[in-house]
Tab-separated table of C-alpha atoms in Angstrom:
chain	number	residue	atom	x	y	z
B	288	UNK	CA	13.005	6.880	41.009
B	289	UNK	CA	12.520	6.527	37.364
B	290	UNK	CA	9.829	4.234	35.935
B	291	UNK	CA	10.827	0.720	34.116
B	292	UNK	CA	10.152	1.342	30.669
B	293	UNK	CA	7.029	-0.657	29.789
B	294	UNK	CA	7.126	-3.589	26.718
B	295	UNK	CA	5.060	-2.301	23.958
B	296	UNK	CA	4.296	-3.936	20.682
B	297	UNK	CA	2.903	-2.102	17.946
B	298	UNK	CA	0.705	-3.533	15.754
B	299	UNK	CA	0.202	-1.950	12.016
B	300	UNK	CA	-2.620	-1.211	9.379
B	301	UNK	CA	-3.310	-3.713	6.062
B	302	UNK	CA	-0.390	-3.323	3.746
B	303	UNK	CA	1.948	-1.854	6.226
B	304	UNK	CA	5.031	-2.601	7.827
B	305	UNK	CA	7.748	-1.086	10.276
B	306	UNK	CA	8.043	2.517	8.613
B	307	UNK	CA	4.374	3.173	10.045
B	308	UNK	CA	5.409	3.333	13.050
B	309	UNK	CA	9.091	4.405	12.900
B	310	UNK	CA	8.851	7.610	14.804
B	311	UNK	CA	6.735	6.138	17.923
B	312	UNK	CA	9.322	3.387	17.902
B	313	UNK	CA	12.159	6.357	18.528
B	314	UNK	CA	10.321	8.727	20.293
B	315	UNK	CA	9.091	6.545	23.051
B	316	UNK	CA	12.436	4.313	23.504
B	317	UNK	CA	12.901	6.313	26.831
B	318	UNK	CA	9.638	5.550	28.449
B	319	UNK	CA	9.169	2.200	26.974
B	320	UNK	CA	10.001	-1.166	25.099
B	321	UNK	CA	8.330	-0.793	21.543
B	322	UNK	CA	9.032	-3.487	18.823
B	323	UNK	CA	7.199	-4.301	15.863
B	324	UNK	CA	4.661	-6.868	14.907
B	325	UNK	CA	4.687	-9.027	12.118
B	326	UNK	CA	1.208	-9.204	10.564
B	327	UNK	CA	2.150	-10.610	7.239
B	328	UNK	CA	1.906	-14.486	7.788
B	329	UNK	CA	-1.671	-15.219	9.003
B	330	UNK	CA	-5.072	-15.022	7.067
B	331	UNK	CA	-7.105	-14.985	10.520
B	332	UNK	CA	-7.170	-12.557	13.100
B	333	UNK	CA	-6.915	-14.878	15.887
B	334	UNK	CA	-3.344	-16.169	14.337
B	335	UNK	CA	-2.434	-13.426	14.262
B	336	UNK	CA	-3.014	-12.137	17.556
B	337	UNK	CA	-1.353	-15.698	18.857
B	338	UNK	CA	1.742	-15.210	16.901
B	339	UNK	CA	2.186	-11.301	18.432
B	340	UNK	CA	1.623	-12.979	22.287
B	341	UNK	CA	3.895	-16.030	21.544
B	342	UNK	CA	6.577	-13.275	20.555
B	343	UNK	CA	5.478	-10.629	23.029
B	344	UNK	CA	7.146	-10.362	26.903
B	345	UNK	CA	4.639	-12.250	29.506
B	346	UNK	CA	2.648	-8.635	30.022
B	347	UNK	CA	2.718	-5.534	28.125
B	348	UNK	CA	0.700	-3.149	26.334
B	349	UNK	CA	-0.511	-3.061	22.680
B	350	UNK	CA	-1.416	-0.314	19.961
B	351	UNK	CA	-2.831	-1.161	16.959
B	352	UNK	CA	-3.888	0.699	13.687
B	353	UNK	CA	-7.218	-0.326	12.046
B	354	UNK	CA	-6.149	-4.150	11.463
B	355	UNK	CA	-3.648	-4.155	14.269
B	356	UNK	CA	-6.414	-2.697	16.181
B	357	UNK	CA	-9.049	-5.914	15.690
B	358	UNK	CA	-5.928	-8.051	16.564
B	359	UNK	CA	-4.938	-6.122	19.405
B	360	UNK	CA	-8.599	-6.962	20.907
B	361	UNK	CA	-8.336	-10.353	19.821
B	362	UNK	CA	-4.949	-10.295	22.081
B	363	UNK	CA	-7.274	-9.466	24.490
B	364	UNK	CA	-10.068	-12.093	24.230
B	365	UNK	CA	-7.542	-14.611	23.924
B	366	UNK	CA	-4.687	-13.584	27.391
B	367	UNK	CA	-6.284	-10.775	29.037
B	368	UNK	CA	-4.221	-10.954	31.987
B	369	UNK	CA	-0.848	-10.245	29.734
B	370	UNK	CA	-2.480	-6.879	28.212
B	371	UNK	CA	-1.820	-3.820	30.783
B	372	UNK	CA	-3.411	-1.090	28.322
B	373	UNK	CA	-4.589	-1.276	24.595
B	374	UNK	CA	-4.601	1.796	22.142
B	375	UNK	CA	-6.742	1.728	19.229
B	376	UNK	CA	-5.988	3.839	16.261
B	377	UNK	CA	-8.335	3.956	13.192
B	378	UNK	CA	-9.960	0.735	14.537
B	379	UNK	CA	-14.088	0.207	14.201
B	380	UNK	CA	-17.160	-0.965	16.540
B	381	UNK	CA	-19.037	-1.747	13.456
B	382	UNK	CA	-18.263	-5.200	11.257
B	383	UNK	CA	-19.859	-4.204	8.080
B	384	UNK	CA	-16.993	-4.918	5.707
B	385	UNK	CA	-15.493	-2.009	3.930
B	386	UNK	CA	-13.196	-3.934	1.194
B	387	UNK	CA	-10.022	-2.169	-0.861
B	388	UNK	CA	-7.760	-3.016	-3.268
B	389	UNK	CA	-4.083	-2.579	-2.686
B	390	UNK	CA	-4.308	0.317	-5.198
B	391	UNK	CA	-6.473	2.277	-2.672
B	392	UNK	CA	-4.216	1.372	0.128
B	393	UNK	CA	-1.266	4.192	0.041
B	394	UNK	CA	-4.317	6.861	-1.087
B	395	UNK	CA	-7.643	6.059	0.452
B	396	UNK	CA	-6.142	7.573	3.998
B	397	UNK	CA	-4.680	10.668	2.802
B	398	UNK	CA	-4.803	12.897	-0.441
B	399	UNK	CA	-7.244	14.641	-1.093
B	400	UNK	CA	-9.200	14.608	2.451
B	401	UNK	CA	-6.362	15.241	5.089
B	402	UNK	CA	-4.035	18.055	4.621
B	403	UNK	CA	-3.267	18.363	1.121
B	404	UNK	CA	0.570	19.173	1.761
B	405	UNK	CA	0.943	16.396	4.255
B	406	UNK	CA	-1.100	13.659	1.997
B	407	UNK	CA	1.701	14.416	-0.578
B	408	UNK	CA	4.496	13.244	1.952
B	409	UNK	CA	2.365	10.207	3.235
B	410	UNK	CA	0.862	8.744	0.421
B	411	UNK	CA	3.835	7.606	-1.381
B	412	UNK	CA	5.410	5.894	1.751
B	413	UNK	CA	2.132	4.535	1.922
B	414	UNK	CA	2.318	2.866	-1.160
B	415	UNK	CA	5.973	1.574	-0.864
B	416	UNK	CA	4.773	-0.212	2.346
B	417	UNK	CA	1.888	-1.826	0.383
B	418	UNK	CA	4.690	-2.538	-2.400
B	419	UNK	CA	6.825	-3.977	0.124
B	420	UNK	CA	4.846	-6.504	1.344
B	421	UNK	CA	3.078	-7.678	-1.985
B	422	UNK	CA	-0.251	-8.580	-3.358
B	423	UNK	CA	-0.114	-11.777	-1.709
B	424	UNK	CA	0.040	-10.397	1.889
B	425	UNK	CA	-2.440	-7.833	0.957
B	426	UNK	CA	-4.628	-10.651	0.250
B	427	UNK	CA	-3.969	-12.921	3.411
B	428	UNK	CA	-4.879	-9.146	5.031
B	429	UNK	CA	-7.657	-8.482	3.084
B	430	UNK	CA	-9.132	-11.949	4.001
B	431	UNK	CA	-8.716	-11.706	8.026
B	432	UNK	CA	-10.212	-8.028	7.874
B	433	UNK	CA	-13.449	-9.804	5.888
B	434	UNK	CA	-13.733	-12.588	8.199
B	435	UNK	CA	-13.079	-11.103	11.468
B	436	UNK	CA	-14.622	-11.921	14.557
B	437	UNK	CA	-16.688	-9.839	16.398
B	438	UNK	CA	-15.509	-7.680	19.069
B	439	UNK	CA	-18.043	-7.664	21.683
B	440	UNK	CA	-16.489	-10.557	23.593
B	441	UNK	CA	-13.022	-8.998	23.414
B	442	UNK	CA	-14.953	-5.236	25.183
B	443	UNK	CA	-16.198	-7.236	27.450
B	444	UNK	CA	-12.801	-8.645	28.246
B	445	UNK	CA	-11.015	-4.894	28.811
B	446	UNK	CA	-10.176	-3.962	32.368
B	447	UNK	CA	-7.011	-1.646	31.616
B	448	UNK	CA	-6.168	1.926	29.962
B	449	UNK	CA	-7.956	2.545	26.719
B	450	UNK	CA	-6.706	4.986	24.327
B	451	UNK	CA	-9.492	5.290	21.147
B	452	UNK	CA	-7.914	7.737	18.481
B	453	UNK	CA	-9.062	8.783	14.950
B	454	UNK	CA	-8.468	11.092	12.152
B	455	UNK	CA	-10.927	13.326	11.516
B	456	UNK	CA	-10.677	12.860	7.604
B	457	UNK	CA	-10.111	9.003	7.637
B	458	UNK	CA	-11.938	7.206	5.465
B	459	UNK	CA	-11.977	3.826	6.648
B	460	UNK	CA	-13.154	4.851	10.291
B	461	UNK	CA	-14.773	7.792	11.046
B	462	UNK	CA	-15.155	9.590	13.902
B	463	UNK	CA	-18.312	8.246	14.464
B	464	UNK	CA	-16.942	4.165	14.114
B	465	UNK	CA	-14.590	5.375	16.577
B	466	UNK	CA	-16.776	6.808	19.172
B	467	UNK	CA	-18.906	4.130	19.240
B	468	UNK	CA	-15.786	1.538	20.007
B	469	UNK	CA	-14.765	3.909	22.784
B	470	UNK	CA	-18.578	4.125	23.720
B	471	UNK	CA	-18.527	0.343	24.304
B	472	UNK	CA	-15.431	0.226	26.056
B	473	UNK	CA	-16.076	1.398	30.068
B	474	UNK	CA	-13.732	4.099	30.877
B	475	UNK	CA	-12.053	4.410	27.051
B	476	UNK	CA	-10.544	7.754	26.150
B	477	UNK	CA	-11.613	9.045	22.006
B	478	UNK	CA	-8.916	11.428	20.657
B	479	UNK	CA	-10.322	12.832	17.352
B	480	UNK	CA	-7.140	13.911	15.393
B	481	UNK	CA	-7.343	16.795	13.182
B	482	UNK	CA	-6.201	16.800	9.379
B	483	UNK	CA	-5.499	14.011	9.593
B	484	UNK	CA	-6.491	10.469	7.191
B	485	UNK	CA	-6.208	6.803	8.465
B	486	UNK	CA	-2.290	6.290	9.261
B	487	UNK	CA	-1.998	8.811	11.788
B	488	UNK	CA	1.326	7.268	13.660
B	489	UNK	CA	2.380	8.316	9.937
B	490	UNK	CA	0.463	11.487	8.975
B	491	UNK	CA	0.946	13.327	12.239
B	492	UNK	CA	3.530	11.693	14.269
B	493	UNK	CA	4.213	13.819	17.063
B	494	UNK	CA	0.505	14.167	18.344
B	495	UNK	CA	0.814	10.578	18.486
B	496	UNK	CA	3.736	10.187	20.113
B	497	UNK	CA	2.228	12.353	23.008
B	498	UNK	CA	-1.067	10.790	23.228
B	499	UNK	CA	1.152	7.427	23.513
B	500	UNK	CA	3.132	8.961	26.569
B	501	UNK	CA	0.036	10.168	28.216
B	502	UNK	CA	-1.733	6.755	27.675
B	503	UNK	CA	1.800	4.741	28.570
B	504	UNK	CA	1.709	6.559	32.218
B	505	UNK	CA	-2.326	6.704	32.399
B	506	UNK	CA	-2.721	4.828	36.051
């Protein structure tokens, strides 16, 4: 017998909307319930993370890139029981502030440190989203990143499926910010992309798609 498909809400980077996550939200339509979370109307993580569960099913899992990922754990700390896995993409252990300006935002994941051919096709998407939503959401984004919480309550909180995944050129979070979230997390799984900058669901779409499948059916 087939498996329900499982509610999903995906949860994007500072300065991004929908189009990050456009080919997840196709790919895994068969397997699961994705829809898109609005990010832009906060300037604290923990509204945000209240507006996504007020608009969310009564249980289902999360993903989240680098800003979506702090508010996917503050989804945690704040309904636990409603979160039945949590993927982290580009998301850090550390809270030493790394502050950008929306100029950096399209460029600082890509060109010239991921694969120079692919940073050419990403970048200026990358920009357009950042374009899209304006300097004033930037700055309600730029604000929650600065003045978010720490995380250690919302680890201690995780009892479900953790997917921890990184490029191995981003700039924003290394490798090594990303093992030591998955480090802190018991039982986490750390997927080290390769080539690949800060907006992977973007810069290499299909190795996300399957890490999402495998993490979507993980028991």
């Amino acid at each position: 017998m087939d498996r329900p498909r499982l509610p999903l809400m995906l949860l994007p980077a500072m300065g991004c909307d929908g189009r990050l996550w456009a080919r997840q939200i196709m790919d895994l339509a068969d397997i699961a319930e994705p829809d898109f979370a609005d990010l832009s109307q906060d300037t604290t993580i923990g509204a945000m993370a209240a507006r996504v569960l007020a608009a969310m099913p009564p249980r289902g899992a999360v993903a989240g890139v680098s800003l979506g990922g702090y508010v996917a754990l503050e989804m945690v700390r704040q309904a636990p029981e409603r979160i039945t896995r949590i993927a982290l993409f580009g998301t850090r252990a550390s809270m030493e502030p790394r502050a950008r300006t929306v100029a950096d935002q399209g460029l600082i994941a890509t060109a010239p440190h991921a694969d120079p051919q692919l940073s050419a096709i990403v970048s200026g998407p990358a920009l357009a989203m950042a374009e899209r939503l304006g300097p004033t959401v930037f700055a309600r984004q730029q604000a929650a990143l600065l003045a978010r919480p720490d995380i250690a309550e919302a680890i201690r909180a995780i009892r479900v499926p953790t997917l921890v995944a990184v490029g191995d050129r981003d700039r924003i979070c290394t490798p090594d910010d990303a093992r030591a979230l998955a480090e802190a997390i018991p039982g986490a799984r750390l997927h080290v992309l390769r080539g690949c900058g800060h907006l992977s669901p973007m810069e290499r779409p299909g190795e996300v798609t399957t890490l999402l499948r495998r993490w979507l059916r993980a028991g």
